[in-house]
Amino acid sequence: MRDTTDKKNLFLLVQLRWLAVAGQVVTILIVHYQMGITLPLDQMGAVILFLVALNIASVLHLRRQTSVSNTQLFLELLIDVSALTVQLYLSGGASNPFISLYLLQITLGAVLLEAWSAWALVLVATACFTFLIGAYRPLALPPGLEGLLLGLHIQGMFLCFVLTASLIVPFITQITRNLRARDAHLADLRQRSMEEDHIVRLGLLASGAAHELGTPLATLSVIVNDWRRMPVVKGDPDMAEDVAEMQNQIDRCKAIVSGILLSSGEARGEGTLRTTVTAFLDDLVAEWKDSRSPACVDYDNSVRSREGIISDLALKQVIFNVLDNALEVSPGWVGIAAGRQGDSLVLTVNDAGPGFEERMLAEFGKPYRSSKGRPGGGLGLFLVVNVVRKLGGSVAARNRPGGGASVTMTLPLAALSAGESHGD
């Protein structure tokens, strides 16, 4: 973002140089033709043509390059200071009222450049000012203006003041806006880095827990199988049903452990599954309904796309998290709506619960932000937001007008199709 910001700021310098060229042309024409003060038009015109050529070269260079360095900005400002020095040398030196335009370049340098280069620019501008005190081309004033020299100088100083102030305010404001946008972007990147580091730690903990759970689950499975063959269990239908249910739950836990290991890259089963958007959503909702047995689910899938995607376990798990949250606060009804907007899949989960608190909406997706009041609460939505964001999508939450909450996940279909690479 630093490089992009400096590129924008260099573009502002180019714009400022165009204004300087226009101002110099107007000033030279007025002084030479209207006021009758003879100026070396050839030399001053050559400086203006040089600035025009420099601007064109800078614009072409900006289009090709992706970044701008501090050194490049420093050189651009040095060239502007040098061009101003030549123009002042040809038009009266330090006695020229536009000598204070050096302050404009120094101000821009103080904002744009690193400390060493900003001070170097100050030294160069000071040296140029000192040089112009003793070395310059005197102005040949017409007889009618010799007695008005002081008044003309004051008028020129006033014009220079107004011009400098009028240029400093908009350009410094825009430069500051660019720098603030860069700082905000860097802060957001730091926040995302911290969140992703948190996700990595959670993934490592989950993978470790899955490994640790494998042994006791295998032991329980063996014990339950032994129980099922015992005559006392076979002879009691109720006990046999309970043992069968225990076996089902153990199998479900083993499937969850396998899913965790598969998501962390340690798959025990088959590879990634190619499917379509419609089939992925239908299978996901069917699997969730079978495993959670909700009272009432309104499922509306208006996506009729045969576009191929990769069935991503991580994506499936985050959608499960949203559905589980909705079911927890609204056990009587959960609404699921899937649609397509342009090249994106839009999945909305509604519930009839109490809705989100305002504090929760403001901090939606932050870790450990939960109204459930239990340790570790809020991690589910935190993972949802980050996984969807890594896919280039977004998650939005709101309270429904009639009561309840609504969570909308927007996912670019291209990212779901690109998931193929993750399985390689």
mmCIF file of N, CA, C and O in Angstrom, residues 7 43 59 102 144 161 290 331 352 397 409:
data_model
loop_
_atom_site.group_PDB
_atom_site.id
_atom_site.type_symbol
_atom_site.label_atom_id
_atom_site.label_comp_id
_atom_site.label_asym_id
_atom_site.label_seq_id
_atom_site.Cartn_x
_atom_site.Cartn_y
_atom_site.Cartn_z
ATOM 1 N N LYS A 7 2.645 6.358 -5.496
ATOM 2 C CA LYS A 7 2.281 6.513 -6.908
ATOM 3 C C LYS A 7 1.186 7.564 -7.057
ATOM 4 O O LYS A 7 1.240 8.407 -7.963
ATOM 5 N N GLN A 43 15.066 31.285 -23.304
ATOM 6 C CA GLN A 43 15.544 30.458 -22.197
ATOM 7 C C GLN A 43 14.397 30.011 -21.279
ATOM 8 O O GLN A 43 14.322 28.855 -20.868
ATOM 9 N N VAL A 59 4.119 10.666 -16.649
ATOM 10 C CA VAL A 59 2.822 10.017 -16.827
ATOM 11 C C VAL A 59 2.992 8.658 -17.496
ATOM 12 O O VAL A 59 2.389 7.661 -17.070
ATOM 13 N N TYR A 102 9.692 28.477 -3.262
ATOM 14 C CA TYR A 102 10.512 27.400 -2.706
ATOM 15 C C TYR A 102 9.797 26.725 -1.526
ATOM 16 O O TYR A 102 9.948 25.519 -1.302
ATOM 17 N N GLY A 144 8.748 53.980 -17.203
ATOM 18 C CA GLY A 144 7.522 54.280 -16.482
ATOM 19 C C GLY A 144 7.313 53.445 -15.235
ATOM 20 O O GLY A 144 6.465 53.786 -14.389
ATOM 21 N N PHE A 161 1.730 34.776 -2.519
ATOM 22 C CA PHE A 161 1.143 34.246 -1.283
ATOM 23 C C PHE A 161 -0.190 33.560 -1.563
ATOM 24 O O PHE A 161 -0.443 32.431 -1.106
ATOM 25 N N ASP A 290 -30.093 -34.136 8.496
ATOM 26 C CA ASP A 290 -30.010 -35.502 9.017
ATOM 27 C C ASP A 290 -29.263 -35.554 10.343
ATOM 28 O O ASP A 290 -29.628 -36.334 11.235
ATOM 29 N N PRO A 331 -34.909 -22.984 17.648
ATOM 30 C CA PRO A 331 -35.084 -24.425 17.395
ATOM 31 C C PRO A 331 -36.354 -24.757 16.619
ATOM 32 O O PRO A 331 -36.450 -25.836 16.032
ATOM 33 N N ALA A 352 -35.690 -17.192 13.818
ATOM 34 C CA ALA A 352 -36.771 -16.481 14.516
ATOM 35 C C ALA A 352 -36.397 -16.221 15.958
ATOM 36 O O ALA A 352 -37.272 -16.140 16.819
ATOM 37 N N ALA A 397 -24.413 -9.358 8.605
ATOM 38 C CA ALA A 397 -25.441 -9.759 9.570
ATOM 39 C C ALA A 397 -26.369 -8.587 9.827
ATOM 40 O O ALA A 397 -25.941 -7.428 9.821
ATOM 41 N N MET A 409 -24.038 -14.725 3.383
ATOM 42 C CA MET A 409 -22.679 -15.006 2.895
ATOM 43 C C MET A 409 -22.659 -14.851 1.384
ATOM 44 O O MET A 409 -23.464 -15.468 0.681
#
